[in-house]
Short mmCIF file of C-alpha atoms and ligand atoms in Angstrom, two decimals:
data_model
loop_
_atom_site.label_atom_id
_atom_site.label_comp_id
_atom_site.label_asym_id
_atom_site.label_seq_id
_atom_site.Cartn_x
_atom_site.Cartn_y
_atom_site.Cartn_z
CA MET A 1 18.99 -33.82 12.64
CA ALA A 2 18.36 -30.11 12.22
CA THR A 3 20.85 -27.82 10.50
CA THR A 4 21.62 -25.12 13.02
CA TYR A 5 21.82 -21.40 12.21
CA ASP A 6 22.25 -18.29 14.32
CA ALA A 7 19.12 -16.84 12.70
CA ILE A 8 16.30 -17.97 10.40
CA VAL A 9 14.28 -15.46 8.35
CA ILE A 10 10.95 -16.65 6.92
CA GLY A 11 9.86 -14.72 3.83
CA THR A 12 11.72 -12.51 1.36
CA GLY A 13 9.34 -9.52 1.36
CA GLN A 14 10.31 -6.00 2.26
CA ALA A 15 11.96 -6.66 5.63
CA GLY A 16 13.44 -10.17 5.48
CA PRO A 17 16.15 -9.80 2.82
CA SER A 18 17.64 -6.62 4.31
CA LEU A 19 17.59 -8.12 7.78
CA ALA A 20 19.12 -11.42 6.62
CA ALA A 21 21.91 -9.60 4.76
CA ARG A 22 22.58 -7.33 7.74
CA LEU A 23 22.77 -10.26 10.18
CA ALA A 24 24.98 -12.24 7.79
CA GLY A 25 27.19 -9.18 7.36
CA ALA A 26 27.58 -9.08 11.13
CA GLY A 27 29.07 -12.58 10.96
CA MET A 28 25.99 -14.61 11.86
CA LYS A 29 25.14 -17.85 10.04
CA VAL A 30 21.73 -17.10 8.55
CA ALA A 31 19.03 -19.02 6.61
CA ILE A 32 16.26 -17.32 4.63
CA ILE A 33 13.21 -19.19 3.32
CA GLU A 34 10.88 -18.24 0.45
CA ARG A 35 7.92 -20.30 -0.76
CA LYS A 36 6.98 -18.32 -3.87
CA ARG A 37 8.64 -15.38 -5.58
CA PHE A 38 11.62 -13.47 -4.26
CA GLY A 39 10.68 -9.95 -3.21
CA GLY A 40 7.17 -10.81 -1.99
CA THR A 41 4.03 -8.77 -2.60
CA CYS A 42 5.54 -5.35 -3.26
CA VAL A 43 7.88 -6.57 -5.96
CA ASN A 44 5.65 -9.13 -7.67
CA THR A 45 1.98 -8.26 -7.19
CA GLY A 46 1.86 -4.98 -5.24
CA CYS A 47 3.61 -1.63 -5.35
CA ILE A 48 6.06 -2.09 -8.20
CA PRO A 49 3.76 -3.66 -10.82
CA THR A 50 0.77 -1.48 -9.94
CA LYS A 51 2.75 1.74 -10.10
CA THR A 52 4.25 0.59 -13.42
CA LEU A 53 0.74 -0.03 -14.74
CA VAL A 54 -0.48 3.30 -13.31
CA ALA A 55 2.30 4.96 -15.34
CA SER A 56 1.07 3.29 -18.55
CA ALA A 57 -2.50 4.34 -17.75
CA ARG A 58 -1.35 7.91 -17.13
CA ALA A 59 0.48 7.96 -20.46
CA ALA A 60 -2.81 7.05 -22.18
CA HIS A 61 -4.66 9.72 -20.18
CA VAL A 62 -2.10 12.42 -21.00
CA ALA A 63 -2.14 11.42 -24.68
CA ARG A 64 -5.95 11.77 -24.75
CA ARG A 65 -5.65 15.24 -23.21
CA ALA A 66 -2.78 16.28 -25.48
CA GLY A 67 -5.06 18.54 -27.54
CA GLU A 68 -5.69 20.71 -24.45
CA HIS A 69 -1.96 21.47 -24.48
CA GLY A 70 -1.95 22.24 -28.18
CA VAL A 71 -0.40 18.92 -29.11
CA MET A 72 -2.29 17.25 -31.93
CA ILE A 73 -2.17 13.46 -32.25
CA ASP A 74 -3.50 12.06 -35.53
CA GLY A 75 -5.91 9.19 -34.95
CA SER A 76 -7.29 7.74 -31.77
CA ILE A 77 -5.29 6.67 -28.74
CA ALA A 78 -5.03 2.89 -28.53
CA VAL A 79 -3.64 0.87 -25.64
CA ASP A 80 -1.82 -2.39 -26.43
CA MET A 81 -2.45 -4.42 -23.29
CA LYS A 82 0.13 -7.05 -24.20
CA LYS A 83 2.79 -4.33 -24.37
CA VAL A 84 1.53 -2.77 -21.14
CA LYS A 85 1.92 -6.14 -19.40
CA GLU A 86 5.33 -6.77 -21.00
CA ARG A 87 6.59 -3.44 -19.71
CA LYS A 88 5.29 -4.24 -16.24
CA ASP A 89 6.84 -7.72 -16.34
CA THR A 90 10.24 -6.28 -17.32
CA VAL A 91 10.23 -3.87 -14.38
CA VAL A 92 9.09 -6.59 -11.97
CA ARG A 93 11.62 -9.14 -13.29
CA ARG A 94 14.49 -6.73 -12.69
CA SER A 95 13.51 -6.37 -9.03
CA ASN A 96 12.57 -9.98 -8.42
CA GLU A 97 15.78 -11.32 -9.98
CA GLY A 98 17.78 -8.63 -8.21
CA VAL A 99 16.53 -9.82 -4.80
CA GLU A 100 17.19 -13.47 -5.67
CA LYS A 101 20.74 -12.80 -6.93
CA TRP A 102 21.53 -10.60 -3.94
CA LEU A 103 20.39 -13.21 -1.42
CA LYS A 104 22.07 -16.12 -3.19
CA SER A 105 25.38 -14.29 -3.42
CA THR A 106 25.48 -13.03 0.18
CA GLU A 107 28.18 -14.61 2.30
CA ASN A 108 26.99 -16.48 5.44
CA LEU A 109 23.44 -16.62 4.01
CA THR A 110 21.75 -19.83 2.81
CA VAL A 111 18.57 -19.58 0.73
CA TYR A 112 15.88 -22.27 1.03
CA GLU A 113 13.01 -22.42 -1.44
CA GLY A 114 9.89 -23.99 0.04
CA HIS A 115 7.12 -23.54 2.56
CA ALA A 116 8.35 -22.91 6.11
CA ARG A 117 6.48 -24.28 9.14
CA PHE A 118 7.31 -24.12 12.82
CA VAL A 119 7.95 -27.51 14.37
CA ASP A 120 8.56 -26.07 17.83
CA THR A 121 9.79 -22.78 19.29
CA HIS A 122 13.21 -22.96 17.66
CA GLN A 123 12.85 -25.36 14.75
CA VAL A 124 11.36 -24.80 11.33
CA SER A 125 10.76 -27.34 8.56
CA VAL A 126 11.18 -26.55 4.85
CA SER A 127 10.17 -29.42 2.55
CA ASP A 128 12.03 -32.39 4.05
CA GLN A 129 14.66 -30.33 5.85
CA LEU A 130 14.76 -29.22 9.45
CA LEU A 131 16.42 -25.94 10.47
CA ALA A 132 17.05 -24.67 13.99
CA ALA A 133 18.01 -21.27 15.39
CA ASP A 134 17.76 -19.29 18.61
CA LYS A 135 16.51 -16.28 16.65
CA ILE A 136 13.67 -16.55 14.13
CA PHE A 137 12.27 -13.60 12.17
CA ILE A 138 8.83 -13.99 10.57
CA ASN A 139 8.23 -11.83 7.47
CA VAL A 140 5.45 -13.76 5.74
CA GLY A 141 3.29 -10.83 4.60
CA GLY A 142 -0.32 -11.22 3.53
CA ARG A 143 -2.65 -12.06 0.65
CA ALA A 144 -5.94 -10.80 -0.75
CA SER A 145 -8.82 -11.74 1.50
CA ARG A 146 -11.77 -13.64 0.15
CA PRO A 147 -14.78 -13.01 2.36
CA PRO A 148 -17.71 -15.44 2.10
CA LEU A 149 -19.79 -13.23 -0.19
CA ARG A 150 -22.97 -14.79 -1.55
CA GLY A 151 -22.34 -16.77 -4.76
CA ILE A 152 -18.60 -16.08 -4.82
CA ASP A 153 -17.90 -19.80 -5.39
CA GLN A 154 -20.08 -19.81 -8.51
CA VAL A 155 -18.10 -17.21 -10.45
CA SER A 156 -14.51 -16.58 -11.44
CA TYR A 157 -12.92 -13.40 -10.15
CA LEU A 158 -9.58 -11.64 -10.10
CA ASN A 159 -7.47 -10.38 -7.20
CA ASN A 160 -4.34 -8.22 -7.09
CA SER A 161 -2.16 -11.27 -7.87
CA THR A 162 -4.15 -12.66 -10.81
CA MET A 163 -4.60 -9.12 -12.22
CA MET A 164 -0.87 -9.31 -12.95
CA ASP A 165 -1.53 -11.92 -15.70
CA VAL A 166 -4.14 -9.82 -17.49
CA ASP A 167 -2.89 -8.93 -20.98
CA PHE A 168 -6.24 -8.00 -22.51
CA LEU A 169 -8.78 -5.27 -22.01
CA PRO A 170 -11.74 -6.37 -19.87
CA LYS A 171 -14.90 -4.98 -21.45
CA HIS A 172 -16.45 -4.09 -18.11
CA LEU A 173 -14.42 -4.48 -14.93
CA VAL A 174 -16.46 -4.52 -11.73
CA VAL A 175 -14.21 -3.65 -8.80
CA ILE A 176 -15.52 -4.84 -5.46
CA GLY A 177 -14.03 -2.57 -2.80
CA GLY A 178 -13.58 1.19 -2.95
CA SER A 179 -10.39 1.43 -0.96
CA TYR A 180 -6.69 1.83 -1.78
CA VAL A 181 -6.07 -1.26 -3.97
CA GLY A 182 -9.48 -1.14 -5.69
CA LEU A 183 -9.29 2.55 -6.61
CA GLU A 184 -5.85 2.26 -8.21
CA PHE A 185 -6.97 -0.64 -10.43
CA ALA A 186 -10.30 1.07 -11.23
CA GLN A 187 -8.74 4.26 -12.56
CA MET A 188 -5.98 2.38 -14.34
CA TYR A 189 -8.39 0.11 -16.27
CA ARG A 190 -10.72 2.99 -17.09
CA ARG A 191 -7.75 4.77 -18.63
CA PHE A 192 -6.79 1.62 -20.54
CA GLY A 193 -10.31 1.75 -22.01
CA SER A 194 -12.50 -0.59 -19.93
CA GLU A 195 -15.90 0.32 -18.63
CA VAL A 196 -15.42 0.29 -14.85
CA THR A 197 -17.85 0.11 -11.93
CA ILE A 198 -16.71 0.32 -8.31
CA VAL A 199 -18.97 -1.40 -5.77
CA GLU A 200 -18.34 -0.30 -2.20
CA MET A 201 -20.18 -1.56 0.87
CA GLY A 202 -19.67 1.63 2.88
CA PRO A 203 -21.39 4.98 2.37
CA ARG A 204 -18.24 6.51 0.85
CA LEU A 205 -14.91 5.58 -0.75
CA ILE A 206 -11.74 5.14 1.39
CA GLN A 207 -13.51 5.63 4.68
CA ARG A 208 -10.30 6.01 6.67
CA GLU A 209 -9.77 9.39 5.00
CA ASP A 210 -11.62 12.62 5.71
CA GLU A 211 -14.98 13.01 3.99
CA ASP A 212 -13.80 15.84 1.77
CA VAL A 213 -10.95 13.64 0.51
CA SER A 214 -13.36 10.76 -0.25
CA GLU A 215 -15.68 13.13 -2.08
CA ALA A 216 -12.92 14.75 -4.12
CA ILE A 217 -11.54 11.36 -5.19
CA MET A 218 -15.04 10.18 -6.09
CA THR A 219 -15.50 13.25 -8.30
CA ILE A 220 -12.12 12.70 -9.97
CA LEU A 221 -13.03 9.09 -10.78
CA GLU A 222 -16.58 9.87 -11.89
CA ASN A 223 -15.29 12.63 -14.18
CA GLU A 224 -13.28 9.95 -15.97
CA GLY A 225 -16.44 7.91 -16.51
CA ILE A 226 -16.11 5.39 -13.65
CA LYS A 227 -19.46 4.39 -12.15
CA ILE A 228 -19.54 4.15 -8.38
CA ARG A 229 -22.09 2.26 -6.30
CA LEU A 230 -21.90 3.06 -2.60
CA SER A 231 -23.71 1.49 0.38
CA ALA A 232 -23.79 -1.86 -1.42
CA GLU A 233 -24.58 -3.72 1.75
CA CYS A 234 -25.64 -7.02 0.30
CA ILE A 235 -23.12 -7.96 -2.38
CA GLY A 236 -23.75 -11.25 -4.20
CA PHE A 237 -22.57 -12.90 -7.45
CA GLU A 238 -24.28 -14.89 -10.19
CA LYS A 239 -22.95 -16.36 -13.41
CA ARG A 240 -24.73 -14.98 -16.52
CA GLY A 241 -23.26 -16.79 -19.54
CA ASP A 242 -19.67 -15.60 -19.81
CA LYS A 243 -20.46 -12.57 -17.63
CA VAL A 244 -20.80 -12.00 -13.91
CA ALA A 245 -23.85 -10.33 -12.39
CA VAL A 246 -23.00 -8.51 -9.18
CA ASN A 247 -26.00 -7.86 -6.96
CA VAL A 248 -25.34 -4.56 -5.27
CA ASP A 249 -28.65 -3.89 -3.55
CA CYS A 250 -27.79 -0.22 -3.17
CA SER A 251 -30.26 2.27 -1.82
CA SER A 252 -30.69 3.75 -5.30
CA GLY A 253 -30.05 2.68 -8.88
CA ASP A 254 -30.11 -0.74 -10.54
CA LYS A 255 -29.81 -3.66 -8.18
CA THR A 256 -27.46 -5.57 -10.49
CA VAL A 257 -24.26 -4.65 -12.30
CA ILE A 258 -23.25 -6.99 -15.11
CA GLY A 259 -19.54 -7.11 -15.78
CA SER A 260 -17.23 -9.10 -18.00
CA HIS A 261 -14.67 -9.39 -15.17
CA THR A 262 -14.72 -8.91 -11.41
CA LEU A 263 -11.84 -7.78 -9.24
CA LEU A 264 -12.12 -8.56 -5.53
CA ALA A 265 -10.25 -5.87 -3.59
CA VAL A 266 -11.76 -6.10 -0.14
CA GLY A 267 -8.76 -6.16 2.15
CA ARG A 268 -5.87 -8.45 3.03
CA VAL A 269 -5.23 -11.25 5.49
CA PRO A 270 -1.89 -12.26 7.03
CA ASN A 271 -0.15 -15.45 5.81
CA THR A 272 -0.10 -16.90 9.30
CA ASP A 273 -2.69 -19.68 9.08
CA ASP A 274 -0.32 -22.26 7.56
CA LEU A 275 2.89 -21.44 9.44
CA GLY A 276 2.53 -23.85 12.37
CA LEU A 277 2.48 -20.93 14.82
CA GLU A 278 0.58 -23.06 17.32
CA LYS A 279 3.54 -25.47 17.50
CA ALA A 280 5.71 -22.60 18.72
CA ARG A 281 2.88 -21.12 20.82
CA ILE A 282 3.22 -17.75 19.08
CA ALA A 283 0.26 -15.52 19.90
CA VAL A 284 -1.91 -14.05 17.15
CA ASP A 285 -4.90 -11.74 17.39
CA GLN A 286 -8.43 -12.59 16.21
CA ARG A 287 -7.59 -11.68 12.62
CA GLY A 288 -4.42 -13.80 12.57
CA PHE A 289 -1.89 -10.97 12.95
CA ILE A 290 1.12 -11.98 15.04
CA GLN A 291 1.14 -10.01 18.28
CA VAL A 292 4.31 -8.02 18.85
CA ASP A 293 5.56 -5.41 21.31
CA ASP A 294 6.93 -1.99 20.41
CA GLN A 295 10.23 -3.58 19.34
CA LEU A 296 8.57 -6.35 17.31
CA ARG A 297 9.19 -9.20 19.76
CA THR A 298 6.50 -11.89 19.83
CA ASN A 299 5.47 -13.55 23.08
CA VAL A 300 8.14 -16.24 22.48
CA PRO A 301 11.69 -15.16 23.37
CA GLY A 302 13.94 -14.99 20.30
CA ILE A 303 11.05 -14.85 17.79
CA TYR A 304 10.17 -11.58 16.05
CA ALA A 305 7.55 -10.64 13.43
CA LEU A 306 8.09 -7.98 10.76
CA GLY A 307 5.99 -6.40 8.02
CA ASP A 308 2.31 -6.88 7.16
CA CYS A 309 1.98 -10.08 9.24
CA ASN A 310 2.30 -8.17 12.54
CA GLY A 311 -0.61 -5.81 11.81
CA ARG A 312 1.46 -2.76 12.75
CA GLY A 313 1.64 -1.49 9.18
CA ALA A 314 0.46 -2.43 5.70
CA PHE A 315 3.06 -0.80 3.52
CA THR A 316 6.48 -1.47 2.12
CA HIS A 317 7.94 1.41 4.09
CA THR A 318 6.46 0.10 7.37
CA ALA A 319 7.90 -3.37 6.68
CA TYR A 320 11.31 -1.88 5.86
CA ASN A 321 11.12 0.30 8.97
CA ASP A 322 10.44 -2.88 10.99
CA TYR A 323 13.74 -4.26 9.66
CA GLU A 324 15.53 -1.06 10.67
CA ILE A 325 14.05 -1.23 14.19
CA ILE A 326 15.14 -4.83 14.73
CA ALA A 327 18.62 -4.28 13.24
CA ALA A 328 19.13 -1.17 15.39
CA ASN A 329 18.03 -2.98 18.55
CA LEU A 330 19.96 -6.18 17.98
CA LEU A 331 23.11 -4.91 16.31
CA ASP A 332 23.55 -1.21 17.09
CA GLY A 333 22.38 -0.92 20.70
CA ASP A 334 19.93 1.72 19.45
CA GLN A 335 16.50 1.26 21.05
CA ARG A 336 14.30 2.19 18.10
CA ARG A 337 10.56 1.51 18.41
CA VAL A 338 7.46 1.17 16.22
CA SER A 339 5.84 4.02 18.16
CA ASP A 340 8.63 6.35 16.94
CA ARG A 341 7.14 6.41 13.47
CA ILE A 342 4.55 8.79 12.06
CA THR A 343 1.74 7.46 9.87
CA ALA A 344 2.59 8.14 6.24
CA TYR A 345 1.42 6.70 2.93
CA ALA A 346 0.20 7.56 -0.52
CA LEU A 347 -2.76 6.47 -2.61
CA TYR A 348 -1.72 6.26 -6.25
CA VAL A 349 -4.82 7.40 -8.01
CA ASP A 350 -3.96 10.27 -10.32
CA PRO A 351 -3.55 12.87 -8.92
CA PRO A 352 -2.15 11.06 -5.89
CA LEU A 353 -3.04 11.49 -2.24
CA GLY A 354 -0.08 11.99 0.11
CA ARG A 355 -0.87 11.49 3.78
CA ALA A 356 1.05 12.17 6.97
CA GLY A 357 -0.02 12.02 10.62
CA MET A 358 -3.61 12.64 11.72
CA THR A 359 -6.65 13.30 9.56
CA GLU A 360 -8.90 16.27 10.30
CA THR A 361 -11.45 13.83 11.77
CA GLU A 362 -8.83 12.37 14.12
CA VAL A 363 -7.70 15.83 15.23
CA ARG A 364 -11.31 16.80 15.99
CA LYS A 365 -11.84 13.57 17.94
CA SER A 366 -8.68 14.19 19.97
CA GLY A 367 -10.32 17.35 21.32
CA ARG A 368 -7.12 19.40 21.17
CA LYS A 369 -6.97 23.04 20.05
CA ALA A 370 -5.82 23.02 16.47
CA LEU A 371 -5.26 25.24 13.46
CA ILE A 372 -6.10 24.31 9.88
CA ALA A 373 -5.21 25.58 6.42
CA LYS A 374 -6.72 24.39 3.14
CA ARG A 375 -5.86 25.29 -0.43
CA PRO A 376 -7.42 24.01 -3.64
CA MET A 377 -4.92 22.87 -6.25
CA ALA A 378 -6.60 25.38 -8.59
CA ARG A 379 -4.71 27.99 -6.53
CA VAL A 380 -1.33 26.31 -7.01
CA GLY A 381 0.57 27.85 -9.91
CA ARG A 382 2.45 24.69 -10.82
CA ALA A 383 -0.81 22.72 -11.07
CA VAL A 384 -2.40 25.44 -13.23
CA GLU A 385 0.62 25.48 -15.56
CA LYS A 386 0.39 21.71 -15.97
CA GLY A 387 -3.39 21.83 -16.44
CA GLU A 388 -3.87 19.44 -13.51
CA THR A 389 -5.80 21.37 -10.90
CA GLN A 390 -7.89 18.62 -9.29
CA GLY A 391 -7.69 18.14 -5.53
CA PHE A 392 -6.72 20.24 -2.52
CA MET A 393 -4.23 20.33 0.34
CA THR A 394 -5.03 20.39 4.07
CA VAL A 395 -2.54 20.90 6.89
CA LEU A 396 -3.35 20.71 10.62
CA VAL A 397 -1.26 22.21 13.41
CA ASP A 398 -1.41 21.94 17.21
CA ALA A 399 -2.41 25.43 18.40
CA GLU A 400 -0.31 25.16 21.56
CA THR A 401 2.90 23.32 20.59
CA LYS A 402 2.83 24.70 17.00
CA GLU A 403 3.83 21.23 15.78
CA ILE A 404 2.24 19.88 12.62
CA LEU A 405 -0.34 17.21 13.46
CA GLY A 406 -1.10 15.94 10.00
CA ALA A 407 -1.68 16.64 6.34
CA SER A 408 -3.77 15.29 3.47
CA LEU A 409 -2.44 16.46 0.14
CA LEU A 410 -4.51 15.42 -2.87
CA GLY A 411 -3.02 16.76 -6.07
CA ILE A 412 -0.33 16.51 -8.65
CA GLU A 413 3.07 15.45 -7.18
CA CYS A 414 1.54 15.26 -3.67
CA ASP A 415 3.08 11.82 -3.02
CA GLU A 416 6.42 13.70 -3.07
CA VAL A 417 5.30 17.03 -1.57
CA ILE A 418 4.07 15.32 1.61
CA HIS A 419 7.68 14.59 2.61
CA SER A 420 8.45 18.26 3.21
CA ILE A 421 5.79 18.15 5.92
CA LEU A 422 6.70 14.68 7.20
CA ASP A 423 10.34 15.60 7.80
CA VAL A 424 9.39 18.67 9.85
CA MET A 425 7.04 16.46 11.88
CA TYR A 426 9.92 14.04 12.57
CA ALA A 427 12.10 16.97 13.58
CA LYS A 428 9.34 17.94 16.07
CA ALA A 429 9.95 21.48 14.90
CA PRO A 430 7.25 24.16 15.01
CA TYR A 431 5.42 24.78 11.73
CA THR A 432 7.08 28.20 11.55
CA VAL A 433 10.32 26.49 10.47
CA ILE A 434 8.74 25.39 7.20
CA GLN A 435 6.63 28.55 6.96
CA ARG A 436 9.84 30.63 6.87
CA ALA A 437 11.68 28.30 4.48
CA MET A 438 12.32 29.65 0.99
CA HIS A 439 11.01 27.04 -1.44
CA ILE A 440 11.71 26.81 -5.16
CA HIS A 441 9.33 28.45 -7.64
CA PRO A 442 7.32 27.13 -9.41
CA THR A 443 6.62 23.96 -7.44
CA VAL A 444 3.66 22.54 -5.56
CA THR A 445 5.80 22.50 -2.39
CA GLU A 446 6.32 26.26 -2.52
CA LEU A 447 2.69 26.69 -1.45
CA ILE A 448 3.19 24.82 1.85
CA PRO A 449 4.81 27.86 3.57
CA THR A 450 2.06 30.06 2.09
CA MET A 451 -0.63 27.74 3.48
CA LEU A 452 1.01 27.74 6.89
CA GLY A 453 0.78 31.54 6.83
CA GLU A 454 -3.00 31.19 6.41
CA LEU A 455 -3.76 28.90 9.38
CA LYS A 456 -7.13 29.45 11.06
CA PRO A 457 -8.58 27.91 14.24
CA LEU A 458 -10.25 24.55 13.60
CA GLU A 459 -13.88 25.26 14.43
C1 FAD B 1 -2.04 -4.10 -5.16
C2 FAD B 1 -1.15 -3.61 -4.06
C3 FAD B 1 -0.51 -2.41 -4.20
C4 FAD B 1 0.33 -1.95 -3.18
N1 FAD B 1 0.93 -0.73 -3.33
C5 FAD B 1 1.74 -0.26 -2.34
C6 FAD B 1 2.40 0.97 -2.47
O1 FAD B 1 2.26 1.67 -3.47
N2 FAD B 1 3.20 1.39 -1.46
C7 FAD B 1 3.39 0.64 -0.33
O2 FAD B 1 4.13 1.05 0.56
N3 FAD B 1 2.76 -0.54 -0.18
C8 FAD B 1 1.95 -1.01 -1.15
N4 FAD B 1 1.35 -2.22 -1.01
C9 FAD B 1 1.57 -2.98 0.24
C10 FAD B 1 2.92 -3.70 0.18
O3 FAD B 1 3.02 -4.50 -0.97
C11 FAD B 1 3.07 -4.57 1.43
O4 FAD B 1 2.82 -3.77 2.57
C12 FAD B 1 4.48 -5.12 1.54
O5 FAD B 1 4.80 -5.93 0.43
C13 FAD B 1 4.59 -5.94 2.82
O6 FAD B 1 5.83 -6.53 2.86
P1 FAD B 1 6.10 -7.77 3.80
O7 FAD B 1 7.57 -7.88 3.84
O8 FAD B 1 5.40 -7.66 5.07
O9 FAD B 1 5.44 -9.04 3.08
P2 FAD B 1 5.38 -9.54 1.58
O10 FAD B 1 5.93 -8.56 0.64
O11 FAD B 1 3.99 -10.01 1.36
O12 FAD B 1 6.37 -10.78 1.58
C14 FAD B 1 6.13 -11.94 2.32
C15 FAD B 1 6.88 -13.10 1.68
O13 FAD B 1 6.81 -14.24 2.54
C16 FAD B 1 6.60 -15.40 1.76
N5 FAD B 1 5.97 -16.42 2.62
C17 FAD B 1 4.74 -16.38 3.17
N6 FAD B 1 4.53 -17.49 3.93
C18 FAD B 1 5.64 -18.23 3.83
C19 FAD B 1 6.02 -19.49 4.36
N7 FAD B 1 5.24 -20.16 5.18
N8 FAD B 1 7.25 -19.98 4.03
C20 FAD B 1 8.08 -19.28 3.22
N9 FAD B 1 7.77 -18.08 2.70
C21 FAD B 1 6.57 -17.57 2.98
C22 FAD B 1 5.69 -14.90 0.65
O14 FAD B 1 5.74 -15.78 -0.47
C23 FAD B 1 6.29 -13.53 0.35
O15 FAD B 1 7.29 -13.63 -0.63
C24 FAD B 1 0.51 -2.72 -2.01
C25 FAD B 1 -0.12 -3.96 -1.88
C26 FAD B 1 -0.95 -4.40 -2.88
C27 FAD B 1 -1.63 -5.72 -2.72
#
């Protein structure tokens, strides 16, 4: 006999807990199921630990540059990797335990620990228990992908999850994948003191960004001593004693990079292959992402998919926004939609990249008349004062509507600065609103109105 609930939530990532608590608060009898660690990827192996580690790496970097600021440190700068990991673990534990306590103490909410599988359209099994509900919310997230690269089975390698256990300094870390996850780890470990090589299959880093952004980030990383191998079309692995030889077969340079450790950061796959979706006839696309409509309904009435597993976002804020959309639709009579949101994210290399809306490439492809303004961070007073002038800011505006189309801000504090642009985009206000705003001096954000006063037609 199944235990019946009003709603079942599968997964305790960035959408599930808030949704479960909201539904329970509305008087529904709710079950939530977690197979691993409360809080999911972001809390345990994603955003929170990586940004905590990035902060340690930045502390080392700033300490090494202290002399430039007239601050003299006697002796060399050493990084204690055990302490770095302990600090990260403390921050993660606080979040992970916080989610667990919150869920377990919420009235009307029952927590199940185990692997959930659909038995049919309205029943889910967890270990030896059977649960049933008319409404089921899938928030199972994703994991690091492991493509069938030549020789991968012969060597040991790390991914974003196993990197969390590293409490030593790899002598030479070879990072396979020059995109968001790979770049953050690459810079972090270089700053901890490892030799680092990035091996990227494509002709440039982070290919979703504009070329000038890719190039600027490549320069930033190379200036810190990171080696970068692009166009590595035929990646393969071989064991060489206690080391790993990575065949890169690039158009120039050595054909093999020998590292002490390898990090595979080549994308993510949804956790939908072991969920029994076929038993409930829930449709997925070719890559395993659950297909949803603009309000996150699957093809099966009463079943919804939120977060990374629906392929409509790959960030904590998109997963959380999915929760808000479903809660608004089901509980508030407010018809919010996925298509209401504007693309926004940050890449936490240092200095960070803050992104909103369209890239320059996308604007050009759209064929619309547009205006563009660019400013190097070397012409931003705040960056000069801090001695951190790497990067540049680009803003694009629709020439007819005067609305901001997008921005790529690469520079100190730009993960925060981007929000001044994002909020005006949400307001659908003309750029002149922000151009005429009086911003605080000296900040990076104060240059946004100045830039908007310098817009030129996009040739
Ligand atoms: C290294 C790294 C750094 C990142 N940094 C950032 C960042 O700075 N900013 C940002 O916005 N995003 C970042 N992300 C992405 C972010 O972590 C994810 O987008 C976010 O966690 C997705 O949340 P989610 O709720 O969809 O799934 P998840 O957080 O992955 O949670 C899914 C949960 O479901 C559970 N589960 C899966 N299958 C089952 C099952 N069958 N039964 C029971 N439970 C199950 C899992 O154990 C997990 O706890 C990063 C990701 C990585 C890998």
